[in-house]
Coordinates of C-alpha atoms and ligand atoms in Angstrom, one line a residue:
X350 CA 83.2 45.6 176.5
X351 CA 85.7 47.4 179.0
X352 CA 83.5 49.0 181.7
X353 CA 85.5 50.6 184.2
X354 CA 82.9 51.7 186.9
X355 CA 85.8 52.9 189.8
X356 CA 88.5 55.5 190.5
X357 CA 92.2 54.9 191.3
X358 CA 92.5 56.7 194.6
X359 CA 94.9 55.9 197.5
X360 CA 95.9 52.5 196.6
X361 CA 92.2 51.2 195.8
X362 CA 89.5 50.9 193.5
X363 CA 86.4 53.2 194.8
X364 CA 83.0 54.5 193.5
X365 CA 83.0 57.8 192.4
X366 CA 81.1 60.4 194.3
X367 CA 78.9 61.0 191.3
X368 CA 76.9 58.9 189.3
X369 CA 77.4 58.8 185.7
X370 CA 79.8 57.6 182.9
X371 CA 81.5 58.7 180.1
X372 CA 81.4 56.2 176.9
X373 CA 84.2 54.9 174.8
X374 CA 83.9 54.6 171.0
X375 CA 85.4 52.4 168.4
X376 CA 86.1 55.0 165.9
X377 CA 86.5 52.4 163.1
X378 CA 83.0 50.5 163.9
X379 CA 81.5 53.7 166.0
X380 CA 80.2 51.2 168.1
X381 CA 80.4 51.6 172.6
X382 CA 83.6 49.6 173.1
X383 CA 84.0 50.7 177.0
X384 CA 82.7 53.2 180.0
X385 CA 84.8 55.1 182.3
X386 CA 83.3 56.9 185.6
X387 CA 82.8 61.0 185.4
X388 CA 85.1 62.3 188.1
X389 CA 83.9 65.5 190.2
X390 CA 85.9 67.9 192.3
X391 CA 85.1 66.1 195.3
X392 CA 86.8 63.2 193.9
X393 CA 89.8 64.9 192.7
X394 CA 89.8 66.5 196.6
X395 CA 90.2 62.9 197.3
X396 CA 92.8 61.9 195.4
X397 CA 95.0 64.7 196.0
X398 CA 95.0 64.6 200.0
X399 CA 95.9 60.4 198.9
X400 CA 99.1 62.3 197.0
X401 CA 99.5 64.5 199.5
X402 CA 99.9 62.0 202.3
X403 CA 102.1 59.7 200.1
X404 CA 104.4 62.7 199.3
X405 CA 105.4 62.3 203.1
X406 CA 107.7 58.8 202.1
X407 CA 107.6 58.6 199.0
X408 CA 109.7 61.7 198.4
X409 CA 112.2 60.1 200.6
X410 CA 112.2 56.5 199.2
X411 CA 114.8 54.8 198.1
X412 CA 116.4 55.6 194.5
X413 CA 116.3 51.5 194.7
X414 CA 113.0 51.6 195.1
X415 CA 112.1 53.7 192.2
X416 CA 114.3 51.6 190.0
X417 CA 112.4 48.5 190.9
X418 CA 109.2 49.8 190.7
X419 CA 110.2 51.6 187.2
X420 CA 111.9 48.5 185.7
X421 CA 108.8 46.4 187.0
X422 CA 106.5 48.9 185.0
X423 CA 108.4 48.4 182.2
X424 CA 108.1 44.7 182.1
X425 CA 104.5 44.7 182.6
X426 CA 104.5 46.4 179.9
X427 CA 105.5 43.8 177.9
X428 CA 104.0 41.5 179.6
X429 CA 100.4 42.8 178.7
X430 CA 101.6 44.6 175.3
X431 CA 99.3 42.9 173.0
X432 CA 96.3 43.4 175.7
X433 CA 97.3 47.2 176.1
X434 CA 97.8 47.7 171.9
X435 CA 94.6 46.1 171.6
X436 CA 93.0 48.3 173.6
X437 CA 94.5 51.5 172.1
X438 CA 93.8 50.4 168.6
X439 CA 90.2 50.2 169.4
X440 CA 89.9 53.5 171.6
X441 CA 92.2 55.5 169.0
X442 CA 92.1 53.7 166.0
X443 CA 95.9 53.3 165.6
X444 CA 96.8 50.5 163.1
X445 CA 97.6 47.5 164.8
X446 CA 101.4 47.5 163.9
X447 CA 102.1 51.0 165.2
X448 CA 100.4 50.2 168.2
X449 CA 102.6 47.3 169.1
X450 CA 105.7 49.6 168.4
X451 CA 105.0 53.7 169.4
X452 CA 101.8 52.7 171.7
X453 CA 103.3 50.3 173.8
X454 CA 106.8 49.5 173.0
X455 CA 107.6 53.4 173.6
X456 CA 106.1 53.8 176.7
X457 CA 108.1 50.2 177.9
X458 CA 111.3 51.7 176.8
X459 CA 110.7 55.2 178.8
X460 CA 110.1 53.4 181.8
X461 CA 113.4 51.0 181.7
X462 CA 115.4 54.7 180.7
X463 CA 113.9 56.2 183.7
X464 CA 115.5 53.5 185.7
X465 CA 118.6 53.5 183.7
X466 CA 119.3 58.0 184.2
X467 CA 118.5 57.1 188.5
X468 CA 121.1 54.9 188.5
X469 CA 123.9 57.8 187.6
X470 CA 121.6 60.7 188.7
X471 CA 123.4 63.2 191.1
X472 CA 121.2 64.8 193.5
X473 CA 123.4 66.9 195.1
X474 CA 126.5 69.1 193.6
X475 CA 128.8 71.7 195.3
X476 CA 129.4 75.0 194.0
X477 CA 131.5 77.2 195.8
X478 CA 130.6 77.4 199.2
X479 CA 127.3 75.7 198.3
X480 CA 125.4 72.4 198.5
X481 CA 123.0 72.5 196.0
X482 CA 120.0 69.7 196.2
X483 CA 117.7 68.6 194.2
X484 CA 114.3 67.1 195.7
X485 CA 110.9 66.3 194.5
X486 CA 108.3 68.7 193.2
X487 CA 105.8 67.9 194.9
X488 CA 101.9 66.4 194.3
X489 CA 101.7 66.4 190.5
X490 CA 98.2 66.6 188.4
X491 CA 98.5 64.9 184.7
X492 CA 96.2 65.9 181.9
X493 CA 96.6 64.2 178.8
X494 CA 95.3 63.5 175.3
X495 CA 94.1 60.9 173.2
X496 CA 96.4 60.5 170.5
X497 CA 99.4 58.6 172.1
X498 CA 97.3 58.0 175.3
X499 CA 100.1 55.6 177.1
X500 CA 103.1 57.4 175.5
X501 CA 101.8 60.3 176.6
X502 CA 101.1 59.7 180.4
X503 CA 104.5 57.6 180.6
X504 CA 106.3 60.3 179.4
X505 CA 104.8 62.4 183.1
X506 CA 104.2 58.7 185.5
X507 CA 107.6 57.3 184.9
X508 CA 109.6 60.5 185.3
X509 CA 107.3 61.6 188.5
X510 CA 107.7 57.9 190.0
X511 CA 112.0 58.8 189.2
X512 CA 112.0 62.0 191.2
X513 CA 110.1 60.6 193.9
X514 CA 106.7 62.5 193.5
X515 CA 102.7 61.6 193.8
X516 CA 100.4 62.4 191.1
X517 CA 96.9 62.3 190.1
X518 CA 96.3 61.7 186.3
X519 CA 93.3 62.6 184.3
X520 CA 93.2 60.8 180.9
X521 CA 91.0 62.2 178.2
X522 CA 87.5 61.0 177.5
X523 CA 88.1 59.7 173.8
X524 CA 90.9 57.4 175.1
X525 CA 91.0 56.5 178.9
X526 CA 91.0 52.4 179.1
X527 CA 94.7 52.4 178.7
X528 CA 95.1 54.5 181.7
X529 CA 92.8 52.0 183.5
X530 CA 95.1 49.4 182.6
X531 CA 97.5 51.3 183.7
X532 CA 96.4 51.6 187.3
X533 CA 96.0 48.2 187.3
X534 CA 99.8 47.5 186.7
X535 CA 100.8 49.8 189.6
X536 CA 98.7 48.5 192.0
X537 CA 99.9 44.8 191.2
X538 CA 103.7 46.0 191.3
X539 CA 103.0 47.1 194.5
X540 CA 103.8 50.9 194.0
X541 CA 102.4 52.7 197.8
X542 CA 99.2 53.7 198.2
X543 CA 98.1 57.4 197.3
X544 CA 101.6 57.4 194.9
X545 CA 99.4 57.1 191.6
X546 CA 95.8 58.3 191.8
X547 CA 93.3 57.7 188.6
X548 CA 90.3 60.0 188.2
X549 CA 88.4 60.5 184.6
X550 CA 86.3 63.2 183.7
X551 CA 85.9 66.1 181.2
X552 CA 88.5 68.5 181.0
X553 CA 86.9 71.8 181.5
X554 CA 85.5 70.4 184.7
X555 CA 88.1 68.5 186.5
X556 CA 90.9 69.3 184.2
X557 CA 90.5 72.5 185.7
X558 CA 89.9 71.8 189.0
X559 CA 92.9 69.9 189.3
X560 CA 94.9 72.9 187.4
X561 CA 93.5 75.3 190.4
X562 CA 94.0 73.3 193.1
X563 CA 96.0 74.5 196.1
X564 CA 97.8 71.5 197.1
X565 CA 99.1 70.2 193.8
X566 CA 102.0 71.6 193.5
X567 CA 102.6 71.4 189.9
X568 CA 100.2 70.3 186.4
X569 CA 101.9 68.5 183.5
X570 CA 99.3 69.3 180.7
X571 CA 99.5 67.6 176.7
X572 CA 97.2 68.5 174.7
X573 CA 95.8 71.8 172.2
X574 CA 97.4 75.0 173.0
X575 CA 93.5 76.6 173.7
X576 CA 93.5 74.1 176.5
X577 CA 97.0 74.7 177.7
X578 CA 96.2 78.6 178.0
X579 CA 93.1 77.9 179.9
X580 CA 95.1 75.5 182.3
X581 CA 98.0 78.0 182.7
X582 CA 95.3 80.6 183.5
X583 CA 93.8 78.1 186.3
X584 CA 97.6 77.4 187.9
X585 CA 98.2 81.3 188.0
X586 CA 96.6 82.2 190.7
X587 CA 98.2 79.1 192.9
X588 CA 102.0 80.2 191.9
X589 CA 102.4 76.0 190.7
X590 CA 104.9 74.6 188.1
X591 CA 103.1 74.4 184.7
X592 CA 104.9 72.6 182.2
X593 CA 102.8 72.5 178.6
X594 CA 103.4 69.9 175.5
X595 CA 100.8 71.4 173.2
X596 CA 100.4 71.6 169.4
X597 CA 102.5 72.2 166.5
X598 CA 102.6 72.6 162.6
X599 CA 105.9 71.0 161.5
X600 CA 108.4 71.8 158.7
X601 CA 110.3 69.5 156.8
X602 CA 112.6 71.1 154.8
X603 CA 114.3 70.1 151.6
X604 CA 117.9 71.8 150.8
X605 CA 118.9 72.1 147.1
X606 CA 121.1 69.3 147.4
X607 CA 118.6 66.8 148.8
X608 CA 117.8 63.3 147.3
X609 CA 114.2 64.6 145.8
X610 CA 113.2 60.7 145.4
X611 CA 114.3 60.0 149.0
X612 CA 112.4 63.2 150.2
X613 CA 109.0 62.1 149.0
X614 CA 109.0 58.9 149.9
X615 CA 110.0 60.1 153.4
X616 CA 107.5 62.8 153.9
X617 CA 103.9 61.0 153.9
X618 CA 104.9 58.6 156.9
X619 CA 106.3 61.8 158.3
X620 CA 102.9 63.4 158.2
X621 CA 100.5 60.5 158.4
X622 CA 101.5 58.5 161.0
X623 CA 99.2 57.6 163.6
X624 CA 96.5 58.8 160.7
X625 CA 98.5 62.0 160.4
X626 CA 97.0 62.6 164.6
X627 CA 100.4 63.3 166.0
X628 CA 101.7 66.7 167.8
X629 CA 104.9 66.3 166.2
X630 CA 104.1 64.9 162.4
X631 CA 106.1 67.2 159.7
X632 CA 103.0 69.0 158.0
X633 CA 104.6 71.6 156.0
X634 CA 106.8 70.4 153.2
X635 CA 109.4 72.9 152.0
X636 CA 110.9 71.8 148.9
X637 CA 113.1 74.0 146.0
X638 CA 111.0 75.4 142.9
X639 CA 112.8 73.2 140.6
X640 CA 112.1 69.5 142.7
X641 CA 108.3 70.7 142.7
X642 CA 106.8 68.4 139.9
X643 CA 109.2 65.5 140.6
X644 CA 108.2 65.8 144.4
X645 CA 104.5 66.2 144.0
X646 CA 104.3 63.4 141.5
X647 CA 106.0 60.8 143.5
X648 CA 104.0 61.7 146.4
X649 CA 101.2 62.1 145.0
X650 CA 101.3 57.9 143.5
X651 CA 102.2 56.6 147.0
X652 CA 99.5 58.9 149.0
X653 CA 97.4 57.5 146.4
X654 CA 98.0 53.9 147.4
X655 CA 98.7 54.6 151.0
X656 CA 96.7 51.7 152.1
X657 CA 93.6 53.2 154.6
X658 CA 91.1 50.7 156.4
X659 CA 90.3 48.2 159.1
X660 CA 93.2 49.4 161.6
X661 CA 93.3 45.4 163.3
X662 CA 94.5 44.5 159.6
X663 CA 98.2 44.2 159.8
X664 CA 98.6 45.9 156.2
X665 CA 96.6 49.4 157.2
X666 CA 98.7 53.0 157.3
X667 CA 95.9 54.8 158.2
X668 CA 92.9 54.6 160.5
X669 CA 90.1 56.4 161.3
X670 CA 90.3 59.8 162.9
X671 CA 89.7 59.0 166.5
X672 CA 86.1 60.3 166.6
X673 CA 83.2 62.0 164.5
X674 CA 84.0 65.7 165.9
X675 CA 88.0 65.1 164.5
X676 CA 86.9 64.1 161.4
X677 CA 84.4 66.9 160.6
X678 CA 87.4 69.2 161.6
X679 CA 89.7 67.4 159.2
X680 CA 87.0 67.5 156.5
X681 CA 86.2 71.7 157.0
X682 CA 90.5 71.7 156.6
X683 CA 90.2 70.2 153.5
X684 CA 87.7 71.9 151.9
X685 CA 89.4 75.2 153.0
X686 CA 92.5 74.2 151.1
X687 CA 90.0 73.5 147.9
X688 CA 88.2 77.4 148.5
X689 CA 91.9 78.6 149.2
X690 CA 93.1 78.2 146.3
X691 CA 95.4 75.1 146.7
X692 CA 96.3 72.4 144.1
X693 CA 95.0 69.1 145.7
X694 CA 96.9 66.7 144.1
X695 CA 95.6 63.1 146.1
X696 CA 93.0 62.3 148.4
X697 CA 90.2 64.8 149.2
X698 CA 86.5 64.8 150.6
X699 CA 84.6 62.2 151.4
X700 CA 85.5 58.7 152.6
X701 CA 88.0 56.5 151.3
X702 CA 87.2 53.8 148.4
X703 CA 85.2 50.8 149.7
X704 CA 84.9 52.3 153.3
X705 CA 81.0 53.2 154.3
X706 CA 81.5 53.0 158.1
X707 CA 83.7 54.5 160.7
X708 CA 85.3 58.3 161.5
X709 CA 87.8 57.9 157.9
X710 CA 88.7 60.6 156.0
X711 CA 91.1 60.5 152.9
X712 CA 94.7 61.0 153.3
X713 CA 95.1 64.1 151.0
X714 CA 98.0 66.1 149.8
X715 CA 98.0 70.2 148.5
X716 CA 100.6 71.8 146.6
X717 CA 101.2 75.0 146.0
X718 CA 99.9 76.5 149.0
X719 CA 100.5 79.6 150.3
X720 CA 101.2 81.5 153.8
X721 CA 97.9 82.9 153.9
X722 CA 96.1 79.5 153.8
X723 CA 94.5 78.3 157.2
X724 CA 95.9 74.7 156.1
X725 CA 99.9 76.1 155.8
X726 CA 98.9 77.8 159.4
X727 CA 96.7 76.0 161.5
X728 CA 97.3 72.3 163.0
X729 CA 95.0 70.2 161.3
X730 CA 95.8 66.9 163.4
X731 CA 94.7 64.6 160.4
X732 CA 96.4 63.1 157.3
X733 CA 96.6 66.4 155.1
X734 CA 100.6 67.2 154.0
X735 CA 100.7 71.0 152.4
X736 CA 103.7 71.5 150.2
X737 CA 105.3 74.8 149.4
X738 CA 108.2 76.0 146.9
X739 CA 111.3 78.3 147.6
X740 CA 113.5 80.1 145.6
X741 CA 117.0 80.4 148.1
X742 CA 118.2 78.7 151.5
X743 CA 116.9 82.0 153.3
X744 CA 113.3 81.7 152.0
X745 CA 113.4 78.4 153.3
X746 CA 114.1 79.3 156.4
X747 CA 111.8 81.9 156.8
X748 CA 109.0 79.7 155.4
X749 CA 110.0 77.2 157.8
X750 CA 110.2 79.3 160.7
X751 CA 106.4 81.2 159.8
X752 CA 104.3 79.2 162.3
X753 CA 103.2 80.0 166.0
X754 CA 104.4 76.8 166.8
X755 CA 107.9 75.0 167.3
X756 CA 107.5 71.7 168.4
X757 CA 109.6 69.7 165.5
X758 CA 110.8 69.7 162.3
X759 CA 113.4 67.8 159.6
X760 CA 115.9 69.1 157.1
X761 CA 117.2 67.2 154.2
X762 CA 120.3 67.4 152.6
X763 CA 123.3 65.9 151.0
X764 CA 125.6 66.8 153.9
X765 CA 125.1 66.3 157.0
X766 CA 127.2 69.2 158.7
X767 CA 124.8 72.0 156.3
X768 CA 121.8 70.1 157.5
X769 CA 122.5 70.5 160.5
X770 CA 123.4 74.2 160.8
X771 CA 120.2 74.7 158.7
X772 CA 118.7 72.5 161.6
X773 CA 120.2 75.5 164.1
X774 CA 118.2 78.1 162.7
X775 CA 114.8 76.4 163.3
X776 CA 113.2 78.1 166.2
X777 CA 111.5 74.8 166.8
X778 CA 111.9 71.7 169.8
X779 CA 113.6 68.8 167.9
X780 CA 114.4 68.6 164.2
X781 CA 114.9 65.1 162.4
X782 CA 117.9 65.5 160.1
X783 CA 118.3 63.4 157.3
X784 CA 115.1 61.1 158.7
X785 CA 117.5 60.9 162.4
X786 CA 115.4 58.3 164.6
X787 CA 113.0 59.3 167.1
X788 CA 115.3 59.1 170.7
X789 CA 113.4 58.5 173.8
X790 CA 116.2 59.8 176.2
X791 CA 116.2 63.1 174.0
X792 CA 114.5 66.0 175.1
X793 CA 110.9 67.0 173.5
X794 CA 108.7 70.0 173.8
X795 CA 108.0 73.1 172.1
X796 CA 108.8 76.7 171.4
X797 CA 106.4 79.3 171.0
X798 CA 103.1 78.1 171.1
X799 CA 103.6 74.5 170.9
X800 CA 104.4 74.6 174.9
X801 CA 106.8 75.1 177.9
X802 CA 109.1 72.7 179.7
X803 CA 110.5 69.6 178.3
X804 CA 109.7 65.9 178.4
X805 CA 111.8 62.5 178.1
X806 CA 115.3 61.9 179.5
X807 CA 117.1 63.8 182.1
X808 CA 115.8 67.2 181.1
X809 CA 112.1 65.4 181.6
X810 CA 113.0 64.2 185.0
X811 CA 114.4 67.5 186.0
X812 CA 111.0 69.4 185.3
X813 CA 109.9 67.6 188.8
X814 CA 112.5 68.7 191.1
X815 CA 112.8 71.7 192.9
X816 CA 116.2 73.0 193.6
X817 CA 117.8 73.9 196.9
X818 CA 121.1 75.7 197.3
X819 CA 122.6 75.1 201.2
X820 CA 125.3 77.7 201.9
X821 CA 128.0 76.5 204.3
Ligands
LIG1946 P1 92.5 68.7 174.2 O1 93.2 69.9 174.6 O2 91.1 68.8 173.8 O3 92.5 67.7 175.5 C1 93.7 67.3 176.1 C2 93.3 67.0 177.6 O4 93.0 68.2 178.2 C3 92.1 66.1 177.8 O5 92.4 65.3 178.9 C4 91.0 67.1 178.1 O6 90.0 66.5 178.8 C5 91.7 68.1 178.8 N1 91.1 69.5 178.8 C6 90.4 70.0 177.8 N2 90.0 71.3 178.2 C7 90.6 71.5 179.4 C8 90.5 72.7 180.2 N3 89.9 73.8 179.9 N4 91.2 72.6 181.4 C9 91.9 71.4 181.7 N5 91.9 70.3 181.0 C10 91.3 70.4 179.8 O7 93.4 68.0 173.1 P2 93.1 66.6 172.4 O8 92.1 66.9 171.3 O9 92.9 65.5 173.4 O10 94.6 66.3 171.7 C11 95.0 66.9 170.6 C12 95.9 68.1 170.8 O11 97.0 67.7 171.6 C13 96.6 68.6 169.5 O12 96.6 70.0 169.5 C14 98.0 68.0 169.6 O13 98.9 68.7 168.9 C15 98.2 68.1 171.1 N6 99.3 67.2 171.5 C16 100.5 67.7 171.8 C17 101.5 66.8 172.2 C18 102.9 67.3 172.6 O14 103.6 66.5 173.2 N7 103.2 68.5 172.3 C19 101.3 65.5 172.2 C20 100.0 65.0 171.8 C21 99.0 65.9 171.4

């Protein structure tokens, strides 16, 4: 059992203000696996007058500094990976194998490339008869989900800690013992007091206090795009920098001279990894009319094996959804595919074969779905792929390009060079051509709805300076 009955603020562990705690589920056994402590405004107060006061030096440390205490992060990392993938498995439900890779090994690599980009980083350029500086933003708040829990508060910690900020980080409620962990680590490397500030809570309480408050100059906010518009809303009236990664419904497109074997095979780890949970997973396949019944048949057979259970079992794809309110919501999507009108073609209602316990639901595919659908349109954040036919290259577009969202995407094709022009035309954040590798010193965010601002690599460490043009 992790019980975490303290706060992170200024450099030390302390009671919160309030009593009361906030449990932590195993959504594979639905057993209480951990407790975290309810944060309240006063406690936030708290921890931003610790950030505050630490801004004072620590926006003037030195770059050497950061690029110790980054590279030391990083190696913590690895030190405690199996103790931190552990832990994420059993709060999110993430099989095992992922964990050790995306959950942890991500987060570990981010850290080391912050270190690397200080060590070339200008801070200053002339232009004309102008110095132009860059300095840190300020006191940051972090609000972050539960699907890549580390990953996702790296991707804010390790770029803050680079421009020389102080933050306050609120995890969410589902999946907050990594952050704990977390706070550990950056106390034992010896990052200053009031730098790094830890409070829990419930989002529409303190999320939203944080989002308000005066002295935080800017929120970093992951999560749905409801929440992001309410935490926008709450920044307004303050004038702060709000940078948003929220949701997105991504299309992976097949051109008419794509490998249709290599397509299929491609597009259910596309859509279901991390048990089809993640903000950038490809969830609209776009395939030519005439590769329909060899596509949907091959990927029908593999979704039908794709192996779902136990996540600690090292041979699991897919997990539980990471509690019982995400997988009624995945179950209402499905059956609004069924009432819609689509052609489910594997998986369905109900719980996987053999499983009787835990938040499971089947990995399921639908053809021959159709724009008016809510599952073509809506983010379902579960293990449900909805393919689509088109008749020409500009169809394909369009039909990729028909969401409120933008956050990624992939293209397919026999040549490189047409995939990527195709690529060009996707009014979306990052697009995966040909199955490209994820890069963790590549920008990522979204257009339209799926968020402002961008995260990882320079562009992500840019979002915490402010700029300052001296004229001479
Ligand atoms: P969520 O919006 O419910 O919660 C995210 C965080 O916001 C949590 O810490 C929560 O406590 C807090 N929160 C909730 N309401 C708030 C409010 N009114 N004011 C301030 N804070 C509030 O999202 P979730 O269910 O934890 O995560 C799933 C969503 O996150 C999906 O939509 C997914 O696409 C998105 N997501 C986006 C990215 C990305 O990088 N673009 C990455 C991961 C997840």
């Amino acid at each position: 059992m992790h019980v975490r009955d303290q706060l992170y603020i200024d450099g030390k562990w302390v009671d919160a203000s309030k009593k009361g705690s906030i449990d932590v589920i195993n959504p594979a056994t639905e057993e209480i696996i951990g407790k975290v402590p309810i944060g309240s405004s006063e406690d936030v107060d708290k921890a931003v007058a610790a950030a505050k006061s630490a801004f004072e030096t620590w926006s003037k440390s030195d770059i050497n500094q950061r690029i110790e205490a980054l590279n030391a992060l990083s190696n913590a990392f690895k030190e405690r990976g199996e103790e931190l993938a552990q832990t994420i498995t059993a709060e999110v439900g993430t099989p095992i194998g992922y964990s050790r890779v995306a959950m942890v090994g991500t987060p570990r690599v981010v850290s080391r490339s912050y270190a690397k980009i200080l060590e070339n980083f200008s801070w200053e350029e002339e232009v004309r008869n102008s110095l132009i500086c860059k300095e840190p933003v300020g006191v940051c708040a972090f609000i972050t989900p539960w699907n890549f829990p580390l990953h996702q508060i790296i991707g804010k910690v390790a770029p803050a800690i680079a421009a020389g900020c102080t933050m306050i980080l609120k995890p969410s409620k589902e999946a907050p013992l990594s952050a704990f962990i977390l706070a550990d680590i950056l106390d034992e490397i010896g990052l200053p007091a009031g730098v790094f500030n830890l409070v829990s809570g419930h989002g529409s309480d303190i999320g939203n206090y944080m989002s308000s408050h005066p002295d935080v100059d800017m929120v970093s906010f992951t999560g749905s795009t409801g929440a992001g518009v309410s935490v926008s809303q709450s920044a307004a009236p303050t004038i702060k920098r709000v940078t948003l990664e929220l949701g997105g419904k991504s299309a992976n497109v097949a051109l008419d001279d794509a490998d249709p074997v290599l397509v299929a095979k491609k597009a259910i780890g596309a859509c279901h990894q991390n048990s089809g949970q993640t903000c950038s997973a490809l969830t609209r396949l776009i395939i030519p009319e005439g590769m329909n019944e060899q596509i949907c048949e091959i990927i029908a057979g593999k979704n039908d094996s794709y192996l779902v259970g136990d996540p600690l079992d090292e041979n699991t794809r897919c997990g539980p959804m990471v509690s019982s309110r995400q997988q009624t919501s995945v179950t209402e999507y499905i059956q609004s595919g069924i009432n819609e009108g689509a052609i489910l073609i594997s998986g369905g209602l109900g719980m996987p074969d053999g499983i009787d316990k835990g938040f499971y639901v089947k990995p399921t595919i639908f053809a021959n779905v159709t724009q008016d659908m809510r599952i073509w349109k809506e983010e379902i954040f579960g293990p449900v792929l909805v393919i689509t036919t088109y008749k020409n290259e500009s169809e394909a577009l369009s039909l990729a390009n028909d969401s409120v969202y933008g956050l990624s995407g992939g293209v397919w094709s026999a040549s490189n060079e047409r995939a990527i022009e195709f690529a060009k035309k996707m009014r979306t954040g990052q697009v995966s051509v040909n199955g490209g590798a994820f890069n963790v010193s590549a920008p990522f965010g979204g257009y339209k709805l799926s968020g402002n601002g961008r995260e990882l690599g320079t562009h992500g460490l840019e979002e915490f300076l402010e700029i300052k043009a001296i004229q001479m």
